[in-house]
mmCIF file of C-alpha atoms and ligand atoms in Angstrom:
data_model
loop_
_atom_site.group_PDB
_atom_site.id
_atom_site.type_symbol
_atom_site.label_atom_id
_atom_site.label_comp_id
_atom_site.label_asym_id
_atom_site.label_seq_id
_atom_site.Cartn_x
_atom_site.Cartn_y
_atom_site.Cartn_z
ATOM 1 C CA MET A 225 118.817 120.154 121.756
ATOM 2 C CA ARG A 226 120.959 117.323 120.461
ATOM 3 C CA THR A 227 124.302 116.245 121.902
ATOM 4 C CA ALA A 228 125.727 113.352 119.893
ATOM 5 C CA ASP A 229 122.589 111.224 119.579
ATOM 6 C CA ARG A 230 120.806 112.558 122.677
ATOM 7 C CA ARG A 231 117.744 114.633 121.895
ATOM 8 C CA THR A 232 115.775 116.490 124.551
ATOM 9 C CA VAL A 233 112.013 116.655 124.090
ATOM 10 C CA LEU A 234 110.063 119.182 126.134
ATOM 11 C CA GLY A 235 107.158 117.196 127.592
ATOM 12 C CA LEU A 236 103.966 119.127 128.284
ATOM 13 C CA HIS A 237 102.256 116.697 130.652
ATOM 14 C CA ARG A 238 102.756 118.913 133.688
ATOM 15 C CA SER A 239 103.120 122.142 131.754
ATOM 16 C CA ARG A 240 101.018 125.264 131.953
ATOM 17 C CA HIS A 241 101.631 125.702 128.213
ATOM 18 C CA ARG A 242 103.213 129.126 128.605
ATOM 19 C CA ARG A 243 104.385 130.834 125.434
ATOM 20 C CA ASP A 244 107.545 132.165 127.091
ATOM 21 C CA LEU A 245 108.696 128.669 127.997
ATOM 22 C CA LEU A 246 108.178 127.423 124.447
ATOM 23 C CA SER A 247 110.012 130.428 123.104
ATOM 24 C CA ASP A 248 112.871 129.953 125.603
ATOM 25 C CA ALA A 249 113.071 126.272 124.650
ATOM 26 C CA LEU A 250 113.610 127.232 121.009
ATOM 27 C CA ASP A 251 116.294 129.720 122.064
ATOM 28 C CA LEU A 252 118.012 126.899 123.956
ATOM 29 C CA GLY A 253 117.898 124.669 120.877
ATOM 30 C CA VAL A 254 115.060 122.416 122.042
ATOM 31 C CA THR A 255 112.967 121.890 118.930
ATOM 32 C CA ALA A 256 110.780 118.965 119.992
ATOM 33 C CA ILE A 257 107.675 119.042 122.166
ATOM 34 C CA ASP A 258 105.564 116.131 123.330
ATOM 35 C CA THR A 259 101.937 116.409 124.323
ATOM 36 C CA ALA A 260 98.730 114.364 124.193
ATOM 37 C CA SER A 261 95.111 115.004 123.327
ATOM 38 C CA ASN A 262 94.174 114.643 127.017
ATOM 39 C CA TYR A 263 96.874 116.911 128.517
ATOM 40 C CA LEU A 264 95.776 120.190 130.092
ATOM 41 C CA GLY A 265 92.292 118.819 130.690
ATOM 42 C CA HIS A 266 91.959 117.801 126.996
ATOM 43 C CA HIS A 267 92.799 121.389 125.925
ATOM 44 C CA SER A 268 96.510 121.033 125.121
ATOM 45 C CA HIS A 269 96.242 121.179 121.328
ATOM 46 C CA ARG A 270 93.931 124.151 121.160
ATOM 47 C CA THR A 271 95.870 125.989 123.865
ATOM 48 C CA LEU A 272 99.142 125.509 121.979
ATOM 49 C CA ALA A 273 97.536 126.871 118.813
ATOM 50 C CA THR A 274 96.184 129.865 120.716
ATOM 51 C CA VAL A 275 99.238 130.859 122.729
ATOM 52 C CA ALA A 276 101.999 129.825 120.333
ATOM 53 C CA GLY A 277 100.485 129.064 116.923
ATOM 54 C CA ASP A 278 103.282 130.978 115.190
ATOM 55 C CA LEU A 279 105.970 129.022 117.083
ATOM 56 C CA LEU A 280 104.553 125.551 116.390
ATOM 57 C CA PRO A 281 106.012 125.208 112.870
ATOM 58 C CA LYS A 282 109.469 125.596 114.462
ATOM 59 C CA PHE A 283 108.919 122.477 116.606
ATOM 60 C CA SER A 284 108.743 118.837 115.799
ATOM 61 C CA ILE A 285 105.513 117.974 117.635
ATOM 62 C CA SER A 286 104.643 114.550 118.956
ATOM 63 C CA THR A 287 101.265 113.907 120.466
ATOM 64 C CA LYS A 288 99.154 110.962 121.534
ATOM 65 C CA VAL A 289 95.653 109.673 121.077
ATOM 66 C CA GLY A 290 93.780 107.032 123.053
ATOM 67 C CA TYR A 291 92.354 108.922 126.043
ATOM 68 C CA PHE A 292 88.992 110.529 125.442
ATOM 69 C CA GLU A 293 86.774 112.575 127.734
ATOM 70 C CA ASP A 294 84.782 109.390 128.435
ATOM 71 C CA GLY A 295 87.818 107.145 128.959
ATOM 72 C CA HIS A 296 90.392 105.116 127.033
ATOM 73 C CA SER A 297 89.579 103.526 123.705
ATOM 74 C CA LEU A 298 91.412 101.654 120.962
ATOM 75 C CA LEU A 299 88.498 101.715 118.511
ATOM 76 C CA PRO A 300 90.059 102.523 115.109
ATOM 77 C CA GLU A 301 87.332 104.978 114.064
ATOM 78 C CA ARG A 302 87.701 106.934 117.310
ATOM 79 C CA LEU A 303 91.482 107.031 116.922
ATOM 80 C CA ARG A 304 91.210 108.171 113.314
ATOM 81 C CA HIS A 305 88.813 110.920 114.334
ATOM 82 C CA ALA A 306 91.165 111.950 117.174
ATOM 83 C CA VAL A 307 94.061 112.241 114.721
ATOM 84 C CA GLU A 308 91.999 114.405 112.384
ATOM 85 C CA LYS A 309 90.903 116.589 115.293
ATOM 86 C CA THR A 310 94.532 116.905 116.450
ATOM 87 C CA ALA A 311 95.662 118.463 113.172
ATOM 88 C CA LYS A 312 92.624 120.747 113.181
ATOM 89 C CA ASP A 313 93.061 121.870 116.815
ATOM 90 C CA LEU A 314 96.809 122.436 116.462
ATOM 91 C CA GLY A 315 96.289 124.191 113.133
ATOM 92 C CA HIS A 316 99.311 122.206 112.073
ATOM 93 C CA GLU A 317 100.042 118.562 111.227
ATOM 94 C CA PRO A 318 102.038 116.921 114.037
ATOM 95 C CA GLY A 319 105.302 115.177 113.252
ATOM 96 C CA THR A 320 104.442 112.049 115.225
ATOM 97 C CA ILE A 321 101.195 110.585 116.536
ATOM 98 C CA LEU A 322 101.542 107.961 119.244
ATOM 99 C CA LEU A 323 99.016 105.439 120.451
ATOM 100 C CA HIS A 324 98.698 106.440 124.113
ATOM 101 C CA ASN A 325 99.149 103.639 126.669
ATOM 102 C CA PRO A 326 97.406 100.855 124.699
ATOM 103 C CA GLU A 327 97.894 98.565 127.721
ATOM 104 C CA HIS A 328 95.197 100.611 129.484
ATOM 105 C CA SER A 329 92.559 98.749 127.432
ATOM 106 C CA ALA A 330 94.304 95.357 127.832
ATOM 107 C CA PRO A 331 94.247 94.654 124.060
ATOM 108 C CA ASP A 332 94.753 91.290 122.405
ATOM 109 C CA ALA A 333 96.985 91.177 119.305
ATOM 110 C CA GLU A 334 94.069 91.747 116.926
ATOM 111 C CA THR A 335 92.768 94.809 118.787
ATOM 112 C CA LEU A 336 96.261 96.284 119.009
ATOM 113 C CA THR A 337 96.918 95.654 115.315
ATOM 114 C CA HIS A 338 93.665 97.367 114.304
ATOM 115 C CA ALA A 339 94.385 100.340 116.561
ATOM 116 C CA CYS A 340 97.889 100.677 115.102
ATOM 117 C CA ALA A 341 96.474 100.321 111.588
ATOM 118 C CA ALA A 342 94.352 103.428 112.213
ATOM 119 C CA LEU A 343 97.567 105.381 112.862
ATOM 120 C CA VAL A 344 99.396 103.747 109.946
ATOM 121 C CA ASP A 345 96.527 104.802 107.651
ATOM 122 C CA ALA A 346 96.471 108.332 109.109
ATOM 123 C CA THR A 347 100.210 108.606 108.411
ATOM 124 C CA ALA A 348 99.739 107.361 104.843
ATOM 125 C CA ALA A 349 96.958 109.950 104.412
ATOM 126 C CA GLY A 350 99.396 112.711 105.402
ATOM 127 C CA LEU A 351 97.773 113.576 108.750
ATOM 128 C CA CYS A 352 101.185 113.129 110.430
ATOM 129 C CA GLU A 353 104.690 112.183 109.336
ATOM 130 C CA HIS A 354 105.308 109.258 111.682
ATOM 131 C CA TRP A 355 103.322 107.067 114.044
ATOM 132 C CA GLY A 356 104.239 105.146 117.123
ATOM 133 C CA ILE A 357 103.293 103.680 120.477
ATOM 134 C CA SER A 358 103.797 105.262 123.892
ATOM 135 C CA THR A 359 103.491 102.863 126.807
ATOM 136 C CA TRP A 360 103.809 103.526 130.523
ATOM 137 C CA ASP A 361 103.699 99.828 131.393
ATOM 138 C CA PRO A 362 104.882 97.729 128.435
ATOM 139 C CA ARG A 363 104.545 94.378 130.221
ATOM 140 C CA PRO A 364 101.045 93.449 128.907
ATOM 141 C CA LEU A 365 102.178 94.233 125.343
ATOM 142 C CA VAL A 366 105.108 91.822 125.221
ATOM 143 C CA GLY A 367 104.491 89.076 122.664
ATOM 144 C CA LEU A 368 101.664 90.912 120.863
ATOM 145 C CA ASP A 369 102.112 91.351 117.128
ATOM 146 C CA ALA A 370 101.764 94.892 115.811
ATOM 147 C CA PRO A 371 102.864 96.786 112.694
ATOM 148 C CA ARG A 372 106.417 98.090 113.039
ATOM 149 C CA PRO A 373 106.168 101.529 114.706
ATOM 150 C CA ASP A 374 108.325 104.478 113.679
ATOM 151 C CA VAL A 375 108.649 105.375 117.385
ATOM 152 C CA LEU A 376 108.346 103.423 120.608
ATOM 153 C CA MET A 377 108.163 105.608 123.732
ATOM 154 C CA VAL A 378 108.869 103.983 127.101
ATOM 155 C CA ARG A 379 109.709 105.056 130.633
ATOM 156 C CA SER A 380 113.404 105.604 131.194
ATOM 157 C CA GLY A 381 115.754 106.404 134.030
ATOM 158 C CA LEU A 382 116.612 105.305 137.516
ATOM 159 C CA LEU A 383 113.039 104.926 138.793
ATOM 160 C CA VAL A 384 112.093 102.275 136.237
ATOM 161 C CA SER A 385 111.795 98.753 137.636
ATOM 162 C CA ASN A 386 113.677 95.820 136.199
ATOM 163 C CA ARG A 387 110.472 94.179 134.939
ATOM 164 C CA VAL A 388 109.459 97.326 133.038
ATOM 165 C CA LEU A 389 112.976 97.731 131.608
ATOM 166 C CA ASP A 390 113.019 94.097 130.471
ATOM 167 C CA ALA A 391 109.572 94.461 128.890
ATOM 168 C CA ALA A 392 110.574 97.671 127.088
ATOM 169 C CA GLU A 393 113.699 96.007 125.719
ATOM 170 C CA ALA A 394 111.658 92.975 124.646
ATOM 171 C CA LEU A 395 109.310 95.257 122.687
ATOM 172 C CA VAL A 396 112.261 96.931 120.987
ATOM 173 C CA THR A 397 113.526 93.515 119.890
ATOM 174 C CA TRP A 398 110.055 92.318 118.838
ATOM 175 C CA TRP A 399 108.691 95.406 117.072
ATOM 176 C CA ARG A 400 112.012 96.885 115.831
ATOM 177 C CA PRO A 401 110.882 100.534 115.988
ATOM 178 C CA ALA A 402 112.908 102.990 113.911
ATOM 179 C CA ALA A 403 113.458 105.121 117.050
ATOM 180 C CA VAL A 404 113.071 104.589 120.796
ATOM 181 C CA TRP A 405 112.227 107.516 123.064
ATOM 182 C CA GLY A 406 112.362 107.657 126.832
ATOM 183 C CA MET A 407 110.024 109.596 129.092
ATOM 184 C CA SER A 408 109.482 110.703 132.675
ATOM 185 C CA PRO A 409 113.174 110.695 133.773
ATOM 186 C CA PHE A 410 112.197 111.893 137.267
ATOM 187 C CA GLY A 411 109.030 109.828 137.542
ATOM 188 C CA GLY A 412 107.112 113.099 137.541
ATOM 189 C CA SER A 413 109.007 114.880 140.351
ATOM 190 C CA ALA A 414 112.665 115.754 140.773
ATOM 191 C CA THR A 415 112.022 116.587 144.436
ATOM 192 C CA ALA A 416 110.336 113.316 145.470
ATOM 193 C CA PRO A 417 111.952 111.819 148.613
ATOM 194 C CA VAL A 418 113.452 108.968 146.586
ATOM 195 C CA TRP A 419 115.954 111.383 144.985
ATOM 196 C CA ALA A 420 117.504 112.037 148.399
ATOM 197 C CA ARG A 421 118.336 108.323 148.605
ATOM 198 C CA VAL A 422 120.018 107.821 145.217
ATOM 199 C CA GLU A 423 123.241 109.238 143.797
ATOM 200 C CA PRO A 424 122.855 109.386 139.986
ATOM 201 C CA ARG A 425 126.372 110.839 139.611
ATOM 202 C CA THR A 426 127.749 107.358 140.357
ATOM 203 C CA PHE A 427 126.766 106.489 136.785
ATOM 204 C CA LEU A 428 128.942 109.180 135.196
ATOM 205 C CA ARG A 429 132.583 108.752 134.197
ATOM 206 C CA VAL A 430 133.272 112.239 135.563
ATOM 207 C CA PRO A 431 130.858 112.958 138.434
ATOM 208 C CA ALA A 432 130.942 116.757 138.026
ATOM 209 C CA ALA A 433 127.280 117.151 137.040
ATOM 210 C CA THR A 434 124.427 118.178 139.307
ATOM 211 C CA THR A 435 122.166 115.419 140.609
ATOM 212 C CA VAL A 436 119.325 116.272 138.209
ATOM 213 C CA GLN A 437 121.729 116.487 135.265
ATOM 214 C CA ALA A 438 123.064 113.044 136.116
ATOM 215 C CA ALA A 439 119.580 111.548 136.553
ATOM 216 C CA PHE A 440 118.540 113.033 133.210
ATOM 217 C CA ARG A 441 121.675 111.764 131.485
ATOM 218 C CA VAL A 442 121.122 108.246 132.854
ATOM 219 C CA ALA A 443 117.598 108.306 131.369
ATOM 220 C CA PHE A 444 119.196 108.106 127.888
ATOM 221 C CA ALA A 445 120.909 104.870 128.823
ATOM 222 C CA LEU A 446 118.344 102.984 130.906
ATOM 223 C CA PRO A 447 117.071 101.614 128.595
ATOM 224 C CA ARG A 448 119.057 102.955 125.663
ATOM 225 C CA VAL A 449 116.928 105.604 123.930
ATOM 226 C CA ASP A 450 117.461 108.237 121.224
ATOM 227 C CA ALA A 451 115.471 111.013 122.945
ATOM 228 C CA VAL A 452 114.008 111.733 126.379
ATOM 229 C CA ALA A 453 110.792 113.673 127.063
ATOM 230 C CA VAL A 454 111.112 115.689 130.254
ATOM 231 C CA SER A 455 108.590 118.101 131.768
ATOM 232 C CA THR A 456 109.576 121.458 133.137
ATOM 233 C CA ASP A 457 107.882 124.810 133.480
ATOM 234 C CA ASP A 458 111.156 126.514 134.340
ATOM 235 C CA THR A 459 113.632 127.768 131.716
ATOM 236 C CA GLY A 460 116.512 127.603 134.201
ATOM 237 C CA HIS A 461 115.729 123.955 134.874
ATOM 238 C CA LEU A 462 115.669 123.188 131.155
ATOM 239 C CA ARG A 463 119.017 124.926 130.722
ATOM 240 C CA GLU A 464 120.444 122.896 133.601
ATOM 241 C CA LEU A 465 119.270 119.621 132.025
ATOM 242 C CA LEU A 466 120.802 120.511 128.661
ATOM 243 C CA GLY A 467 124.071 121.336 130.372
ATOM 244 C CA GLY A 468 124.363 117.728 131.536
ATOM 245 C CA LEU A 469 123.906 116.027 128.180
ATOM 246 C CA ALA A 470 127.595 115.896 127.330
ATOM 247 C CA TYR A 471 128.572 113.804 130.372
ATOM 248 C CA GLU A 472 129.466 110.235 129.529
ATOM 249 C CA ILE A 473 128.017 107.204 131.265
ATOM 250 C CA ASP A 474 130.281 104.712 133.025
ATOM 251 C CA THR A 475 129.070 101.604 131.201
ATOM 252 C CA GLU A 476 130.590 99.252 133.806
ATOM 253 C CA VAL A 477 128.545 100.886 136.573
ATOM 254 C CA LEU A 478 125.444 100.723 134.377
ATOM 255 C CA ARG A 479 126.006 97.016 133.674
ATOM 256 C CA SER A 480 126.487 96.233 137.378
ATOM 257 C CA TYR A 481 123.321 98.191 138.212
ATOM 258 C CA ARG A 482 121.246 96.161 135.718
ATOM 259 C CA GLN A 483 122.696 92.957 137.147
ATOM 260 C CA LEU A 484 121.810 94.016 140.701
ATOM 261 C CA LEU A 485 118.299 95.010 139.586
ATOM 262 C CA ARG A 486 117.793 91.590 137.963
ATOM 263 C CA GLN A 487 119.018 89.803 141.066
ATOM 264 C CA SER A 488 116.663 91.765 143.297
ATOM 265 C CA THR A 489 113.499 90.820 141.339
HETATM 266 N N1 NAP B 119 102.307 107.341 128.969
HETATM 267 C C1 NAP B 119 102.849 108.365 128.437
HETATM 268 O O1 NAP B 119 102.805 108.487 127.253
HETATM 269 C C2 NAP B 119 103.581 109.360 129.294
HETATM 270 C C3 NAP B 119 103.512 109.277 130.684
HETATM 271 C C4 NAP B 119 104.262 110.173 131.435
HETATM 272 C C5 NAP B 119 105.068 111.105 130.787
HETATM 273 N N2 NAP B 119 105.097 111.174 129.435
HETATM 274 C C6 NAP B 119 105.915 112.181 128.719
HETATM 275 O O2 NAP B 119 107.117 112.396 129.410
HETATM 276 C C7 NAP B 119 107.197 113.761 129.827
HETATM 277 C C8 NAP B 119 107.951 113.906 131.150
HETATM 278 O O3 NAP B 119 107.414 113.048 132.143
HETATM 279 P P1 NAP B 119 106.706 113.553 133.484
HETATM 280 O O4 NAP B 119 105.781 114.641 133.162
HETATM 281 O O5 NAP B 119 106.182 112.318 134.143
HETATM 282 O O6 NAP B 119 107.787 114.200 134.382
HETATM 283 P P2 NAP B 119 109.413 114.167 134.593
HETATM 284 O O7 NAP B 119 110.010 114.769 133.381
HETATM 285 O O8 NAP B 119 109.867 112.848 135.068
HETATM 286 O O9 NAP B 119 109.524 115.172 135.822
HETATM 287 C C9 NAP B 119 109.042 116.467 135.711
HETATM 288 C C10 NAP B 119 109.371 117.230 136.982
HETATM 289 O O10 NAP B 119 110.769 117.380 137.103
HETATM 290 C C11 NAP B 119 111.055 118.716 137.459
HETATM 291 N N3 NAP B 119 112.326 119.129 136.879
HETATM 292 C C12 NAP B 119 112.732 119.049 135.598
HETATM 293 N N4 NAP B 119 113.959 119.528 135.442
HETATM 294 C C13 NAP B 119 114.354 119.973 136.665
HETATM 295 C C14 NAP B 119 115.536 120.605 137.158
HETATM 296 N N5 NAP B 119 116.570 120.899 136.347
HETATM 297 N N6 NAP B 119 115.593 120.908 138.484
HETATM 298 C C15 NAP B 119 114.559 120.619 139.304
HETATM 299 N N7 NAP B 119 113.415 120.033 138.895
HETATM 300 C C16 NAP B 119 113.314 119.706 137.580
HETATM 301 C C17 NAP B 119 109.932 119.556 136.936
HETATM 302 O O11 NAP B 119 109.703 120.662 137.795
HETATM 303 P P3 NAP B 119 109.829 122.188 137.229
HETATM 304 O O12 NAP B 119 108.637 122.414 136.359
HETATM 305 O O13 NAP B 119 109.852 122.987 138.475
HETATM 306 O O14 NAP B 119 111.127 122.246 136.476
HETATM 307 C C18 NAP B 119 108.735 118.594 136.967
HETATM 308 O O15 NAP B 119 107.971 118.753 138.127
HETATM 309 C C19 NAP B 119 105.726 114.212 129.872
HETATM 310 O O16 NAP B 119 105.573 115.621 129.776
HETATM 311 C C20 NAP B 119 105.196 113.521 128.645
HETATM 312 O O17 NAP B 119 105.602 114.214 127.502
HETATM 313 C C21 NAP B 119 104.368 110.312 128.669
#
């Protein structure tokens, strides 16, 4: 679902890949899903095709390659093969293929460029519409040359450290991606003890949202991103998140928060 320029992507990292949730998401206006070749024990693509093959054409699908059953690799031929297998397993060409956490293999600029080139070539060959880079920890990538990605996906929200935020913003400036997506707005759990110690509603101009709505809304602004991938296996939770998209951020509070974060590192 899109409110102004805020697009919600249903992330499948922690998902059981249930058909009813995918169907409910469509009913709620969520038309983007994000997965990876290694999600669901490396069975995500085939499972999606099996349980919801008829629904997949209604979604814009992003997925990632880089993790294989024997570990992480940036070898171009392995990535190219993984992209081909993705389309075959899904029974459907994905909208976006992302290089999954390239920092995991500590690449130099040449290795990163060759890995990206495999995805650029796959896009040119029509195996996907767009390509990009998804990075959990962007710090080792800062300063490395790479082809300009269509999408850069980075962590977003209140649990992201100042160093990671700075690195993500540096990559946006350096690589100039056409779109920036956020991910993991709750750091993987909306019930982790940390959420009892923060008040995300402070960041809203009108603090009438629920805590999770406010935390989700902040994830579009910290850093500034066009879309946020969030995991949920619960339709009610997804509905709640969507209900918070319209709240506006208090930019003064956000600016002060970034200043405080910088001072504390
Ligand atoms: N390196 C990478 O590329 C990378 C790494 C991490 C994540 N991601 C992407 O980002 C997506 C999201 O990140 P994440 O999986 O780390 O998790 P997350 O979205 O930060 O948190 C997911 C958790 O939040 C809970 N939640 C969501 N909405 C809720 C609500 N309204 N009320 C209460 N609880 C709620 C979910 O529980 P319920 O199921 O009970 O709702 C789930 O346990 C992933 O699926 C993936 O697409 C990418």
